[in-house]
Short mmCIF file of C-alpha atoms in Angstrom, two decimals:
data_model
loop_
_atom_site.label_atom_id
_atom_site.label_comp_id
_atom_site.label_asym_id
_atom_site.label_seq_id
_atom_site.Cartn_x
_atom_site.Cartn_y
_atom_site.Cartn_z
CA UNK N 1348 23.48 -10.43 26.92
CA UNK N 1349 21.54 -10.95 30.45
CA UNK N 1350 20.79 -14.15 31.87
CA UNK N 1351 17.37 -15.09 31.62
CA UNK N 1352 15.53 -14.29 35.11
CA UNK N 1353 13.29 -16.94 35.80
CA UNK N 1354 10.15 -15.83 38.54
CA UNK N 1355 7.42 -17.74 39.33
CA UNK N 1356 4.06 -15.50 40.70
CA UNK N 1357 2.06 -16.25 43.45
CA UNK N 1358 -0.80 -15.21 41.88
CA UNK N 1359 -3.78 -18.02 42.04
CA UNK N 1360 -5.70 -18.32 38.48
CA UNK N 1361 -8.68 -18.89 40.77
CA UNK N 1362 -8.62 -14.68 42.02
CA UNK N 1363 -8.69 -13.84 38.10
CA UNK N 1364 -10.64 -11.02 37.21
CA UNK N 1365 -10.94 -12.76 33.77
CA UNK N 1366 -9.87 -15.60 32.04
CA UNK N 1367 -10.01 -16.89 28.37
CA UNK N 1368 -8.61 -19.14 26.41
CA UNK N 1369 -7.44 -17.92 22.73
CA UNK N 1370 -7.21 -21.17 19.94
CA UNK N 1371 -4.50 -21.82 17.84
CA UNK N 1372 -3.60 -19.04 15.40
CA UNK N 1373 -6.44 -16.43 15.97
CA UNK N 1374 -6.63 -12.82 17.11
CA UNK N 1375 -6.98 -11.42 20.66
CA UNK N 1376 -7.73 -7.88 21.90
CA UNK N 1377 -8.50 -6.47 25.58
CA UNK N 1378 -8.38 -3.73 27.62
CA UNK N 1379 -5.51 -4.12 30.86
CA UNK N 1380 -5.99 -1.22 33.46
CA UNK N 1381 -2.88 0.50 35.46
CA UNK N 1382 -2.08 -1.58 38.25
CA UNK N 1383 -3.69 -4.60 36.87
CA UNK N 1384 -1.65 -7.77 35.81
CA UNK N 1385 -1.90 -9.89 32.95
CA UNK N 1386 -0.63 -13.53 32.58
CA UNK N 1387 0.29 -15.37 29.13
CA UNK N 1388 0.35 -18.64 29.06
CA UNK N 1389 1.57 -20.95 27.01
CA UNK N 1390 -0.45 -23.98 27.40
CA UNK N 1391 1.11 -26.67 25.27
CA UNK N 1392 5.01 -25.30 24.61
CA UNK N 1393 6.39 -23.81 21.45
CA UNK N 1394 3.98 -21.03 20.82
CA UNK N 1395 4.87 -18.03 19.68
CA UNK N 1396 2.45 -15.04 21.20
CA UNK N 1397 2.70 -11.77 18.80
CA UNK N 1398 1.67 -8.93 20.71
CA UNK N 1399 1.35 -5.19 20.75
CA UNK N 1400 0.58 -2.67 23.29
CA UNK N 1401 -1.51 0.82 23.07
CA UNK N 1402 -2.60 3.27 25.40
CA UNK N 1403 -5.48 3.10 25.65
CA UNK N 1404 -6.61 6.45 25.66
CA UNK N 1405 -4.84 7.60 22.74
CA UNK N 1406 -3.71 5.12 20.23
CA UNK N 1407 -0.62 7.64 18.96
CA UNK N 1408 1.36 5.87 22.36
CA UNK N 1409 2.22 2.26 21.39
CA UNK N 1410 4.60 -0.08 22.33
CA UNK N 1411 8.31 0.29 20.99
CA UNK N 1412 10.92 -1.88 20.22
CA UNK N 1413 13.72 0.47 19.92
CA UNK N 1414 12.66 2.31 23.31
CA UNK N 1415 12.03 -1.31 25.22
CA UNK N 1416 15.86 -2.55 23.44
CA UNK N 1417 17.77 0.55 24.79
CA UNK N 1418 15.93 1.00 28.04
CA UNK N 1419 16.77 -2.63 28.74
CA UNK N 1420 19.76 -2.57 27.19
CA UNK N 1421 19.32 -5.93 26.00
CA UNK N 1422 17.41 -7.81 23.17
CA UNK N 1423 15.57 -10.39 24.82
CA UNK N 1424 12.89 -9.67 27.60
CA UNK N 1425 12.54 -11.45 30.91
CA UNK N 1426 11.57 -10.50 34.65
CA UNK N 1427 12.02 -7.07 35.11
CA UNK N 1428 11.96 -5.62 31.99
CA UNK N 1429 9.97 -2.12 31.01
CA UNK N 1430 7.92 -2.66 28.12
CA UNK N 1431 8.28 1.21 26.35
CA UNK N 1432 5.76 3.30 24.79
CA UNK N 1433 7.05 5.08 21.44
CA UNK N 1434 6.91 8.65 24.07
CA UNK N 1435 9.52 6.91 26.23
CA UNK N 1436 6.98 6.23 29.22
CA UNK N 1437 6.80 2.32 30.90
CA UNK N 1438 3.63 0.66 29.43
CA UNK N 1439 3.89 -2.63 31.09
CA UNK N 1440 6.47 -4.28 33.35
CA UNK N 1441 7.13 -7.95 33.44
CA UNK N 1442 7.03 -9.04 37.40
CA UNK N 1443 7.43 -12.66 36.83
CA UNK N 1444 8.67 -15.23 33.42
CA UNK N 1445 8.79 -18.78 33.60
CA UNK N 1446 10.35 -18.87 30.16
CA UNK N 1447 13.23 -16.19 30.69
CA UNK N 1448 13.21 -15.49 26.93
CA UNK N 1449 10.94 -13.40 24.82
CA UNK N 1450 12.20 -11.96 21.32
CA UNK N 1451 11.79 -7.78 20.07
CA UNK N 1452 13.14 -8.16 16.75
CA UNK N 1453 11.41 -10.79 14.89
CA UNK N 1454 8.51 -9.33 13.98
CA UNK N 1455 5.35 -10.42 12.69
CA UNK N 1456 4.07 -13.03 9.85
CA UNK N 1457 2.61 -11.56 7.13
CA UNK N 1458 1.52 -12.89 3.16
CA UNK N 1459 4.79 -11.02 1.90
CA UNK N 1460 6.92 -12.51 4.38
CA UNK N 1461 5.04 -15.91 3.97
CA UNK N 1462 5.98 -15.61 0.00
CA UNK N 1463 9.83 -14.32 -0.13
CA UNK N 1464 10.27 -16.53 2.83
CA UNK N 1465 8.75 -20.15 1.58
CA UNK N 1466 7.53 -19.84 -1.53
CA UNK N 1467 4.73 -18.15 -3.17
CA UNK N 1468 2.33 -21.07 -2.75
CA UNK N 1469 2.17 -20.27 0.84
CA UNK N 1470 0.93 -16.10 0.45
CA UNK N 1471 -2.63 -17.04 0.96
CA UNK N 1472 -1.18 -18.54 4.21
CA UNK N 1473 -3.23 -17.28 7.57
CA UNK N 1474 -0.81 -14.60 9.63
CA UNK N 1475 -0.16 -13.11 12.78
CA UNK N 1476 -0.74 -9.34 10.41
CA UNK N 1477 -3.29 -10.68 8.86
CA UNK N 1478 -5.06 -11.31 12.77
CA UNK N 1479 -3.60 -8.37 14.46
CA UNK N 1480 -6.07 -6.32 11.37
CA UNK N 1481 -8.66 -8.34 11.70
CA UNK N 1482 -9.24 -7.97 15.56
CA UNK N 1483 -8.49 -4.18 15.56
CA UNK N 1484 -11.85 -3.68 13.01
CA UNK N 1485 -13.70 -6.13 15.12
CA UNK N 1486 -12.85 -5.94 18.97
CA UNK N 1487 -14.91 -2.66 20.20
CA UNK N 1488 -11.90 -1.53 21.97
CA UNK N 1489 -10.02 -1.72 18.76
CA UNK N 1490 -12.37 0.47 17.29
CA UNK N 1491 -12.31 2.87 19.84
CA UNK N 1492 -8.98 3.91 19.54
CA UNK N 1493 -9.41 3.90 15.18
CA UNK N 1494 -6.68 1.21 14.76
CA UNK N 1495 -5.39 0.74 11.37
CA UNK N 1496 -2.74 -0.72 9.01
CA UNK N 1497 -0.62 2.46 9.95
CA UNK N 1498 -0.81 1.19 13.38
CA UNK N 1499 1.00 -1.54 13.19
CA UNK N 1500 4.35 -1.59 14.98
CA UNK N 1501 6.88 -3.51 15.48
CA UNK N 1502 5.26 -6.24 17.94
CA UNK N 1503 7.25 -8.66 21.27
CA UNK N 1504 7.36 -12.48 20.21
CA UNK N 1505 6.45 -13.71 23.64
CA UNK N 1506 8.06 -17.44 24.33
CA UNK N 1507 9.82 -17.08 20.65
CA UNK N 1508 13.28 -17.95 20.30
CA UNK N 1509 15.15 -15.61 17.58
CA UNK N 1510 19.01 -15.80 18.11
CA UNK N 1511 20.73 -13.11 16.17
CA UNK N 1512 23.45 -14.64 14.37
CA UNK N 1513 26.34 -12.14 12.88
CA UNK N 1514 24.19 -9.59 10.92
CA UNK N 1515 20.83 -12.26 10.88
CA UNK N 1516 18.31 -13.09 12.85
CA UNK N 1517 17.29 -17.12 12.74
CA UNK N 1518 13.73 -18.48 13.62
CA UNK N 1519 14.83 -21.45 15.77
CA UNK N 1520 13.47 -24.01 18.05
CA UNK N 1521 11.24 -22.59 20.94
CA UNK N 1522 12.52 -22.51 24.52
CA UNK N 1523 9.46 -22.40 26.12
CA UNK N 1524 7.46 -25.56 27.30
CA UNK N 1525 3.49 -26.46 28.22
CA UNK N 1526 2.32 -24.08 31.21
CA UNK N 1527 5.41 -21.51 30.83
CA UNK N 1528 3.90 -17.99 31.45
CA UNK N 1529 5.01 -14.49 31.50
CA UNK N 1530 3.54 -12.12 33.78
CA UNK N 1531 3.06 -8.07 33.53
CA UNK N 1532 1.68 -5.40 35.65
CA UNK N 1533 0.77 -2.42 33.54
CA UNK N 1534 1.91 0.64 34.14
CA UNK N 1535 -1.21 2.72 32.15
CA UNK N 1536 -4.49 2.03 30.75
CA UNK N 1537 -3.39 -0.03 27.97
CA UNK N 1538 -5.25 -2.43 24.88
CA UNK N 1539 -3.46 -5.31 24.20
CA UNK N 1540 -3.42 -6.90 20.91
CA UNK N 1541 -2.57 -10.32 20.46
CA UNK N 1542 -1.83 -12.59 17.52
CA UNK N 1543 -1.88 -16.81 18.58
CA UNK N 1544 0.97 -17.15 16.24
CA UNK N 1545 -0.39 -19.37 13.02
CA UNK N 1546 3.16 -19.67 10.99
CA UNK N 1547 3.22 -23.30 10.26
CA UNK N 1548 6.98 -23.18 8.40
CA UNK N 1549 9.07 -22.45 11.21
CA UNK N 1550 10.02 -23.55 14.02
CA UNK N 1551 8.51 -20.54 16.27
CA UNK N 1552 5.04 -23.05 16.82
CA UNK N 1553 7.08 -26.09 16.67
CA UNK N 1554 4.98 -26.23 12.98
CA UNK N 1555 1.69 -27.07 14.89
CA UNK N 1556 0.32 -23.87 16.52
CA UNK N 1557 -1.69 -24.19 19.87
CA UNK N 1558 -3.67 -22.32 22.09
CA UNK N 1559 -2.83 -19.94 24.73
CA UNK N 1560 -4.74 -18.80 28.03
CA UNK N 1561 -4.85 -14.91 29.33
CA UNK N 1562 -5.78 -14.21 32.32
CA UNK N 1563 -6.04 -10.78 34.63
CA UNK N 1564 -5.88 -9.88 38.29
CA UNK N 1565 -7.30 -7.18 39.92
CA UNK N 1566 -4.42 -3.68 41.29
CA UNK N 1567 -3.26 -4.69 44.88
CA UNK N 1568 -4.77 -1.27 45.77
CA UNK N 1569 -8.29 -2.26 44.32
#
């Protein structure tokens, strides 16, 4: 497996295009141009950041796991990576990672996973599906491209820690810690749709979810 590659950007929050804060355990969605960059950060440690990616002129192009995994040859995403669309085109690359570790296989929270997981006093539980449906009927850009439940792919973990163990995977302590950020230019149009992790029986939010800032800067050629 690679060594994480740790890059800080030079990048000054200050030059931001925009900048927003997202709270603990809600929905995010927004529209990244080609060129432009997006930061993640994680502002208090031991968040995990479900997101997924979608053109953003046709919502049939998303982000996928098994392209990004064999591209990369790797499981785990740091500086340098190619985030893949499902047509086998770059999406987004990651140009710097203060964390050096971001997981493709673990997936999203959901009220099924929630009950065969922990029990089934914790379905009514908020999760990160639950948010990622939510936003895509409510954001305007999510309703521009006619997201649905059939939508829904396989999503990155950013700052999540999911070591794969013999033939399991294992939510496990994060290794991220307050101000850690990942940074991506994108390489199309895309919508990004976030879920502020809300999974409060794992380890993956250090059981007390947080916020998260996102921020944008401009293409160098703009």
């Amino acid at each position: 497996m690679p060594s994480p590659v740790l890059q800080e950007s030079a990048r000054d929050p200050a030059d931001a295009l925009w900048d927003v804060v997202c709270p603990a355990g809600e929905p995010w969605m927004g529209e990244v141009f080609a060129g432009q960059t997006v930061r993640i950060v994680d502002l208090k440690g031991n968040q995990a950041v479900d997101t997924l990616f979608y053109n953003r002129h046709d919502r049939r192009e998303r982000y996928s796991a098994q392209a990004t995994i064999v591209a990369q040859r790797a499981l785990y995403l740091t500086t340098g990576s190619v985030l893949m669309s499902c047509e086998g085109r770059p999406m987004l690359t990651i140009v710097a990672d203060t964390c050096g570790r971001h997981d493709t296989l673990g997936g999203a929270c959901s009220a099924e996973s929630n009950t065969v997981r922990y029990g089934h006093d914790k379905g009514y539980l908020h999760s990160c599906r639950d948010n990622f449906l939510h936003a895509s009927q409510h954001c305007a850009c999510g309703q521009r491209l006619g997201l649905g439940k059939r939508d829904l792919a396989s999503n990155i973990n950013f700052f999540m820690n999911v070591p794969v163990e013999g033939r399991a995977l294992r939510f496990a302590d994060g290794v991220s810690a307050p101000g850690k950020y990942v940074e991506m230019r994108a390489e199309q149009d895309v919508v990004m749709l976030i879920s502020n992790c809300p999974q409060l029986n794992n380890p993956c939010n250090g059981y007390d979810p947080t916020p998260i800032r996102i921020m944008a800067w401009k293409a160098a050629e703009d």
